[in-house]
Amino acid sequence: MGCGRASHTDHAALPEVVDYNFHIRPILSDRCYACHGPDANARQADLRLDEESTAKQTKLISGGYAIVPGNLKKSRLYSRIHSEDAEFQMPPPESNLSLSDHEIAMIARWIDQGAEWKPHWSFLVPTYSDLPTVEQSDWPNNAIDYFILSNLEQQGFTPSPEATRSTILRRVTLDLTGLPPTLEQLDAFLSDTSSNAYEKVVDRLLDSPAYGEHMASAWLDIARYADTHGYQNDRDRYVWPWRDWVVSAYNQNLPFNEFGTWQLAGDLLPGATLEQRLATTFNRNHRQTNEGGSIEEEFRTEYVADRVNTLGTAFMGLTLECARCHDHKYDPITQGNYYGLFAFFNSVDESGQTSHFTDAVPVPAMDLPNPDQEDELDRLAREIKAAERAVLDLTEASRARFESWSPSVPPGFQSSPILQCEFESLNGEILQCNGNKRGEAVFSPTVVPGHTGNAMAFDGESGFLFTDVQEFERTTPFSVSIWINPGEETGLIIHRTQAALDAGSRGWELALDRGHLVAQLAHMWPENSVRIQTTATVPLEDWTHVAMTYDGSSRASGLRLYIDGLPAEVEVIRDGLTRHITYDTMEVPLQIGYRFRDSGLRDGAVDELELYDRVLYGFEVARLAGNLDAPLDSEDMFRWYLAHEVVPWQRSHVILQDLREEENTLLKGIPEIMVMQEMHAPRVAHVLERGQYDALGAQVEAHTPEAILPLPDDLPRNRLGLAEWLFSPVHPLTARVAVNRHWQKYFGTGIVSTPEDFGRQGALPSFPELLDYLATTFIESGWDIKAMQRLIVTSATYRQRSEPTAELLAFDPGNEQLARGPRLRLSAEMIRDQALAVSGLLDQTLGGPPVKPYQPEGLWEEKSGIQYDQSSGRDLYRRTLYTFFKRTSPPPSLITFDMPTRAQCVLRRQRTATPMQALVLLNDPQYVEAARHLSARMLKEGTLEGQIELGFRALTGRSPTPPETQTLKALYREQFELFSRNPESARQLLEIGESPLEQGSNLAQWAAHTMIASTLLSFDESIEKY
């Protein structure tokens, strides 16, 4: 068993009634479950202590039962934890998991009282509690206060008085908008004597655009948002429109169930809008690699696992990741449950590696046109549809005339190939082809006997490249004819791509895949591509003629494959090409026989290549394959007839091709963003042994952990069904976890102090009835986020003074009982935004691309060799939410103030106070420049006392005390004297930052005031809410 005895004595009083959830389960979970919990692979002595039936009814190997309700002597659990015998005691003393005497006594009393078992508290549906009765009935402002006050009264304490009006205005303004109140707002509130003055302020703040920006900051931590992919190269990614959507969603007060559903499964909603699809970028915010040599499936598996882990942390407060490699050791989540959730996110047509050689957005992706571009796309879509209809109508109208048409001579080749190579010999390293076109040999291909004359053989690394051959777009018809003698079943024949995974396979290719002939065009593999493959295989070690033709339609139906001159039956693998297949920033040659970091035509040979800038007809392919007497196919002849004899059809076809090229060009200028999109057929999911991508275990269907809430039969087994399950009114976790995060935002610590873990190893709620009240209220309100914020900040609990009395400090040093108001360090974003706001520098433009404010030189170059191009003008003073976030080199001043690296989902930040933070506030150009501009505001006041008063009030919300004023006056005089003696130092200080220095100012005076402002910016009260 897994419990033991401590050597020390704990005399803390035992509760009158021992509760399993609040007193016993935490002990068992912490000390026993590792060996006697849910994980069957780690279980010892075949004993489970996490389930009532097994703990009470399983006969032990040594005889008897672990727990016999009401009978300590027969309860082997008690005898083992109470034993002084090191051989008998559990857990063994060397485990360092021994129980204290108090914990042993607690278990003893619980067994004596009948060992009543209860399901884990957070796995029970939240229930509405009646408000407790209180003696100080005039204190509560709303329901929250009854729960807090009742608890305080039971312990003989009373709440703290309400904070001053200036303090509470600063507190609520910072909490709801992340910005301090202006002096005008402060004065207006202080002069407002109406009974609902505070409530009016709250409503104004909730309606402010700054509210959504501030709320979004915490959600970006949860969503692991960044502006780069991460890993070694850490390339930029285009995801800021999703960040702006989050801001908008909060400002519009999108209900939380919709806010979550759209992000998890917005693409699956009936008639999904662009906004709902955009929301699903949430699932794609994880890190992504573009490192060459990566195992694609390994990283794709990591991406799916990240989504599962984020689901668990963000919405359910569970450590699901603990069940990836084995059953969860503490919570009732099996490894099968984990991969049941994995299956919901497994059917996205994505690659585990992003493109290194292009800037292609990892697929699936969605176009984000601006209004003008959207109008153009709509116009082109209509015109292309009409042109396709015109071509189709003319095609059908021409059939009757074709039946009576007969050519005077059989059709022949209408044009010469743009590239024709016979592979007879090499002139050094050069292959001479038609029209003075030259192929450059790579790693020495060899001359061998061919189908006709000689041919060229390859070893998988060797081949030819051509730089002077026409490039084909997805709108360009073309054809390839070549003889091959493959030595292996898989290999590249001919292609125009830079690489496979390293370039997202952008370009076109003709290849063999396990013996099947494959034709592919791709913008970004796999989703934005077309790919077909033959159902038949090509023989090895024999000459075979193969050909592909493409009609420029961007559709799989526009691709055809031929084997030995005959049309081949094909299977469509992908059919989603919507963007260009050429490269924007590099020249990519035509290549034969090899490809960078890929399998070339190993032990194979090629002969008689012909490349055309049009679609070959079947009879042409047959002749190229040597079938000179092949009968003319009627449909083939009809296509020839349309292209050569029906002038209206020819004109319509040209119009269609021109429109397609216009659309293709337009799309090149329209950004894309990663979104979720289901594959047509779900990908099969398996339990992965030890969590390894290639260790496939039992096949699993999409399902949810039954111990939490079974997935109803009427819900679809996809992400939309998962979201409906998650936001079910009877889901035990979702609402609790959400309101706990909101509570944490205002009080620093959640009602459950481990917001990411509501499981058995997590903390117990400090106010369980209040947590359930908030959860049920949240659901009943329609998941109204703003209403929940309003409820919390209008409570008397929130409005208390934060300064503790000596008695309160002794009773509750951590303010867990909330007998006083919150006092917390501001977040990194709030500290910077406050400095910009009080200085008058802040640019409050809403949304837009990320900006790059000041940071020390060389940090990016050291990490990834990329230069940091600092922004200029107003972009230097945008809200911190919009600062460019590079995963491998996050903004240093923000990280110093405990901003997470966003490598994974984070529900609570660390809170530290370090010397480095003071150095940032005193030396970072952003803060020095802010101090200069704040001091310029201060200098507009007539007296030194008035100047100090303005700066102090702007930052703290209150006037300075006389001693504080005297200290700052003395600092001013000292600094003024210093700068008067050294005017160059004053100039150097005032020239920090890009904003221009006003001419004609008294530099010594301005510099001295800048030092006062700098001191105020780093003052404890300035960087705290209190």
PDB file of C-alpha atoms in Angstrom, residues 47-205:
ATOM      1  CA  LEU A  47      -4.941  -2.777  -4.749  1.00  0.00           C
ATOM      2  CA  ARG A  48      -6.782   0.362  -5.827  1.00  0.00           C
ATOM      3  CA  LEU A  49      -7.513   3.044  -3.265  1.00  0.00           C
ATOM      4  CA  ASP A  50      -9.065   5.547  -5.676  1.00  0.00           C
ATOM      5  CA  GLU A  51     -12.327   3.569  -6.010  1.00  0.00           C
ATOM      6  CA  GLU A  52     -14.653   2.692  -3.177  1.00  0.00           C
ATOM      7  CA  SER A  53     -15.501  -0.809  -4.358  1.00  0.00           C
ATOM      8  CA  THR A  54     -11.898  -1.931  -4.666  1.00  0.00           C
ATOM      9  CA  ALA A  55     -10.724  -0.188  -1.493  1.00  0.00           C
ATOM     10  CA  LYS A  56     -13.454  -1.784   0.604  1.00  0.00           C
ATOM     11  CA  GLN A  57     -14.193  -5.080  -1.139  1.00  0.00           C
ATOM     12  CA  THR A  58     -10.937  -6.348  -2.695  1.00  0.00           C
ATOM     13  CA  LYS A  59      -9.392  -9.010  -0.505  1.00  0.00           C
ATOM     14  CA  LEU A  60      -5.717  -8.323  -0.007  1.00  0.00           C
ATOM     15  CA  ILE A  61      -2.998 -10.809  -0.877  1.00  0.00           C
ATOM     16  CA  SER A  62      -2.028 -10.796   2.793  1.00  0.00           C
ATOM     17  CA  GLY A  63      -5.658 -11.325   3.843  1.00  0.00           C
ATOM     18  CA  GLY A  64      -8.334  -8.954   5.057  1.00  0.00           C
ATOM     19  CA  TYR A  65      -9.458  -5.679   3.503  1.00  0.00           C
ATOM     20  CA  ALA A  66      -7.853  -2.269   3.191  1.00  0.00           C
ATOM     21  CA  ILE A  67     -10.832  -0.375   4.607  1.00  0.00           C
ATOM     22  CA  VAL A  68     -13.560  -1.823   6.819  1.00  0.00           C
ATOM     23  CA  PRO A  69     -16.010   0.993   7.627  1.00  0.00           C
ATOM     24  CA  GLY A  70     -16.375   1.539  11.367  1.00  0.00           C
ATOM     25  CA  ASN A  71     -13.653  -0.974  12.255  1.00  0.00           C
ATOM     26  CA  LEU A  72     -10.105   0.303  12.641  1.00  0.00           C
ATOM     27  CA  LYS A  73      -8.692  -3.007  13.803  1.00  0.00           C
ATOM     28  CA  LYS A  74      -9.809  -4.811  10.666  1.00  0.00           C
ATOM     29  CA  SER A  75      -8.784  -1.985   8.325  1.00  0.00           C
ATOM     30  CA  ARG A  76      -5.379  -3.008   6.989  1.00  0.00           C
ATOM     31  CA  LEU A  77      -4.859   0.472   5.596  1.00  0.00           C
ATOM     32  CA  TYR A  78      -4.810   1.896   9.102  1.00  0.00           C
ATOM     33  CA  SER A  79      -2.591  -0.840  10.508  1.00  0.00           C
ATOM     34  CA  ARG A  80      -0.010  -0.290   7.776  1.00  0.00           C
ATOM     35  CA  ILE A  81       0.125   3.514   8.024  1.00  0.00           C
ATOM     36  CA  HIS A  82       0.157   3.344  11.836  1.00  0.00           C
ATOM     37  CA  SER A  83       2.862   0.716  12.087  1.00  0.00           C
ATOM     38  CA  GLU A  84       6.254   1.472  13.629  1.00  0.00           C
ATOM     39  CA  ASP A  85       7.766  -1.543  11.842  1.00  0.00           C
ATOM     40  CA  ALA A  86       9.775  -0.254   8.863  1.00  0.00           C
ATOM     41  CA  GLU A  87       9.246  -3.580   7.055  1.00  0.00           C
ATOM     42  CA  PHE A  88       5.476  -3.372   7.482  1.00  0.00           C
ATOM     43  CA  GLN A  89       4.941   0.397   7.252  1.00  0.00           C
ATOM     44  CA  MET A  90       3.512   1.884   4.070  1.00  0.00           C
ATOM     45  CA  PRO A  91       4.746   3.593   2.129  1.00  0.00           C
ATOM     46  CA  PRO A  92       8.272   2.498   3.005  1.00  0.00           C
ATOM     47  CA  PRO A  93      10.098   5.156   5.014  1.00  0.00           C
ATOM     48  CA  GLU A  94      12.618   5.629   2.203  1.00  0.00           C
ATOM     49  CA  SER A  95       9.816   6.853  -0.081  1.00  0.00           C
ATOM     50  CA  ASN A  96       9.619  10.153   1.853  1.00  0.00           C
ATOM     51  CA  LEU A  97       5.827   9.985   1.598  1.00  0.00           C
ATOM     52  CA  SER A  98       5.147   9.285   5.260  1.00  0.00           C
ATOM     53  CA  LEU A  99       1.957  10.580   6.849  1.00  0.00           C
ATOM     54  CA  SER A 100       1.973  12.931   9.799  1.00  0.00           C
ATOM     55  CA  ASP A 101       0.283  11.910  13.039  1.00  0.00           C
ATOM     56  CA  HIS A 102      -2.463  14.385  12.213  1.00  0.00           C
ATOM     57  CA  GLU A 103      -3.118  12.732   8.842  1.00  0.00           C
ATOM     58  CA  ILE A 104      -3.128   9.275  10.425  1.00  0.00           C
ATOM     59  CA  ALA A 105      -5.608  10.479  13.029  1.00  0.00           C
ATOM     60  CA  MET A 106      -7.768  12.001  10.294  1.00  0.00           C
ATOM     61  CA  ILE A 107      -7.962   8.682   8.438  1.00  0.00           C
ATOM     62  CA  ALA A 108      -8.698   6.873  11.700  1.00  0.00           C
ATOM     63  CA  ARG A 109     -11.617   9.182  12.521  1.00  0.00           C
ATOM     64  CA  TRP A 110     -12.963   8.837   8.978  1.00  0.00           C
ATOM     65  CA  ILE A 111     -12.930   5.038   9.212  1.00  0.00           C
ATOM     66  CA  ASP A 112     -14.538   5.190  12.667  1.00  0.00           C
ATOM     67  CA  GLN A 113     -17.265   7.451  11.247  1.00  0.00           C
ATOM     68  CA  GLY A 114     -18.105   4.893   8.576  1.00  0.00           C
ATOM     69  CA  ALA A 115     -15.597   5.727   5.819  1.00  0.00           C
ATOM     70  CA  GLU A 116     -18.202   7.514   3.723  1.00  0.00           C
ATOM     71  CA  TRP A 117     -16.992   7.772   0.127  1.00  0.00           C
ATOM     72  CA  LYS A 118     -17.816  10.567  -2.287  1.00  0.00           C
ATOM     73  CA  PRO A 119     -16.977  11.157  -5.922  1.00  0.00           C
ATOM     74  CA  HIS A 120     -14.244  13.742  -6.439  1.00  0.00           C
ATOM     75  CA  TRP A 121     -15.839  17.136  -5.834  1.00  0.00           C
ATOM     76  CA  SER A 122     -15.020  18.600  -9.270  1.00  0.00           C
ATOM     77  CA  PHE A 123     -16.518  15.611 -11.101  1.00  0.00           C
ATOM     78  CA  LEU A 124     -19.934  16.320  -9.578  1.00  0.00           C
ATOM     79  CA  VAL A 125     -22.331  18.646 -11.381  1.00  0.00           C
ATOM     80  CA  PRO A 126     -22.261  22.125  -9.785  1.00  0.00           C
ATOM     81  CA  THR A 127     -25.313  22.778  -7.674  1.00  0.00           C
ATOM     82  CA  TYR A 128     -26.911  26.071  -6.740  1.00  0.00           C
ATOM     83  CA  SER A 129     -26.581  26.891  -3.056  1.00  0.00           C
ATOM     84  CA  ASP A 130     -28.878  29.099  -1.041  1.00  0.00           C
ATOM     85  CA  LEU A 131     -27.155  32.169   0.248  1.00  0.00           C
ATOM     86  CA  PRO A 132     -25.810  31.661   3.753  1.00  0.00           C
ATOM     87  CA  THR A 133     -27.197  33.773   6.574  1.00  0.00           C
ATOM     88  CA  VAL A 134     -24.982  36.518   7.956  1.00  0.00           C
ATOM     89  CA  GLU A 135     -25.124  38.821  10.936  1.00  0.00           C
ATOM     90  CA  GLN A 136     -23.720  41.943   9.235  1.00  0.00           C
ATOM     91  CA  SER A 137     -26.565  42.003   6.744  1.00  0.00           C
ATOM     92  CA  ASP A 138     -25.916  45.565   5.572  1.00  0.00           C
ATOM     93  CA  TRP A 139     -22.466  44.700   4.199  1.00  0.00           C
ATOM     94  CA  PRO A 140     -23.154  42.450   1.185  1.00  0.00           C
ATOM     95  CA  ASN A 141     -23.610  44.127  -2.182  1.00  0.00           C
ATOM     96  CA  ASN A 142     -24.402  40.894  -3.985  1.00  0.00           C
ATOM     97  CA  ALA A 143     -24.458  37.127  -3.514  1.00  0.00           C
ATOM     98  CA  ILE A 144     -20.653  36.791  -3.481  1.00  0.00           C
ATOM     99  CA  ASP A 145     -20.446  38.729  -0.252  1.00  0.00           C
ATOM    100  CA  TYR A 146     -22.758  36.390   1.663  1.00  0.00           C
ATOM    101  CA  PHE A 147     -20.411  33.463   1.151  1.00  0.00           C
ATOM    102  CA  ILE A 148     -17.310  35.460   2.099  1.00  0.00           C
ATOM    103  CA  LEU A 149     -18.898  37.178   5.084  1.00  0.00           C
ATOM    104  CA  SER A 150     -20.432  33.979   6.463  1.00  0.00           C
ATOM    105  CA  ASN A 151     -17.028  32.335   6.507  1.00  0.00           C
ATOM    106  CA  LEU A 152     -15.399  35.338   8.182  1.00  0.00           C
ATOM    107  CA  GLU A 153     -18.102  35.532  10.834  1.00  0.00           C
ATOM    108  CA  GLN A 154     -17.701  31.850  11.641  1.00  0.00           C
ATOM    109  CA  GLN A 155     -14.046  32.559  12.362  1.00  0.00           C
ATOM    110  CA  GLY A 156     -14.750  35.685  14.391  1.00  0.00           C
ATOM    111  CA  PHE A 157     -13.620  38.270  11.850  1.00  0.00           C
ATOM    112  CA  THR A 158     -15.214  41.126   9.967  1.00  0.00           C
ATOM    113  CA  PRO A 159     -14.424  42.463   6.498  1.00  0.00           C
ATOM    114  CA  SER A 160     -12.147  45.411   5.956  1.00  0.00           C
ATOM    115  CA  PRO A 161     -13.640  48.835   5.263  1.00  0.00           C
ATOM    116  CA  GLU A 162     -14.248  49.877   1.671  1.00  0.00           C
ATOM    117  CA  ALA A 163     -11.221  51.259  -0.144  1.00  0.00           C
ATOM    118  CA  THR A 164     -11.058  54.985  -0.860  1.00  0.00           C
ATOM    119  CA  ARG A 165     -12.864  56.149  -3.973  1.00  0.00           C
ATOM    120  CA  SER A 166      -9.611  56.946  -5.767  1.00  0.00           C
ATOM    121  CA  THR A 167      -8.182  53.549  -4.872  1.00  0.00           C
ATOM    122  CA  ILE A 168     -11.212  51.596  -6.021  1.00  0.00           C
ATOM    123  CA  LEU A 169     -11.424  53.578  -9.272  1.00  0.00           C
ATOM    124  CA  ARG A 170      -7.773  52.817 -10.056  1.00  0.00           C
ATOM    125  CA  ARG A 171      -8.231  49.161  -9.080  1.00  0.00           C
ATOM    126  CA  VAL A 172     -11.291  48.530 -11.206  1.00  0.00           C
ATOM    127  CA  THR A 173      -9.991  50.517 -14.172  1.00  0.00           C
ATOM    128  CA  LEU A 174      -6.762  48.538 -14.212  1.00  0.00           C
ATOM    129  CA  ASP A 175      -8.640  45.257 -13.717  1.00  0.00           C
ATOM    130  CA  LEU A 176     -11.163  45.831 -16.486  1.00  0.00           C
ATOM    131  CA  THR A 177      -9.050  47.648 -19.075  1.00  0.00           C
ATOM    132  CA  GLY A 178      -5.409  47.096 -18.112  1.00  0.00           C
ATOM    133  CA  LEU A 179      -4.956  50.888 -18.112  1.00  0.00           C
ATOM    134  CA  PRO A 180      -4.981  53.439 -15.282  1.00  0.00           C
ATOM    135  CA  PRO A 181      -7.754  56.017 -15.016  1.00  0.00           C
ATOM    136  CA  THR A 182      -6.970  59.420 -16.424  1.00  0.00           C
ATOM    137  CA  LEU A 183      -6.849  62.350 -14.049  1.00  0.00           C
ATOM    138  CA  GLU A 184     -10.043  63.619 -15.678  1.00  0.00           C
ATOM    139  CA  GLN A 185     -11.783  60.305 -15.001  1.00  0.00           C
ATOM    140  CA  LEU A 186     -10.491  60.326 -11.451  1.00  0.00           C
ATOM    141  CA  ASP A 187     -11.766  63.847 -10.780  1.00  0.00           C
ATOM    142  CA  ALA A 188     -15.122  63.086 -12.395  1.00  0.00           C
ATOM    143  CA  PHE A 189     -15.642  60.037 -10.222  1.00  0.00           C
ATOM    144  CA  LEU A 190     -14.629  61.829  -7.046  1.00  0.00           C
ATOM    145  CA  SER A 191     -17.145  64.559  -7.766  1.00  0.00           C
ATOM    146  CA  ASP A 192     -19.980  62.167  -8.695  1.00  0.00           C
ATOM    147  CA  THR A 193     -22.174  61.903  -5.597  1.00  0.00           C
ATOM    148  CA  SER A 194     -24.850  59.688  -7.180  1.00  0.00           C
ATOM    149  CA  SER A 195     -25.622  56.384  -5.469  1.00  0.00           C
ATOM    150  CA  ASN A 196     -24.676  54.396  -8.565  1.00  0.00           C
ATOM    151  CA  ALA A 197     -21.513  56.322  -9.443  1.00  0.00           C
ATOM    152  CA  TYR A 198     -19.364  53.222  -9.153  1.00  0.00           C
ATOM    153  CA  GLU A 199     -21.722  51.044 -11.176  1.00  0.00           C
ATOM    154  CA  LYS A 200     -21.710  53.653 -13.946  1.00  0.00           C
ATOM    155  CA  VAL A 201     -17.924  53.491 -14.010  1.00  0.00           C
ATOM    156  CA  VAL A 202     -18.015  49.692 -14.254  1.00  0.00           C
ATOM    157  CA  ASP A 203     -20.454  49.815 -17.153  1.00  0.00           C
ATOM    158  CA  ARG A 204     -18.327  52.419 -18.926  1.00  0.00           C
ATOM    159  CA  LEU A 205     -15.226  50.290 -18.538  1.00  0.00           C
TER     160      LEU A 205
END
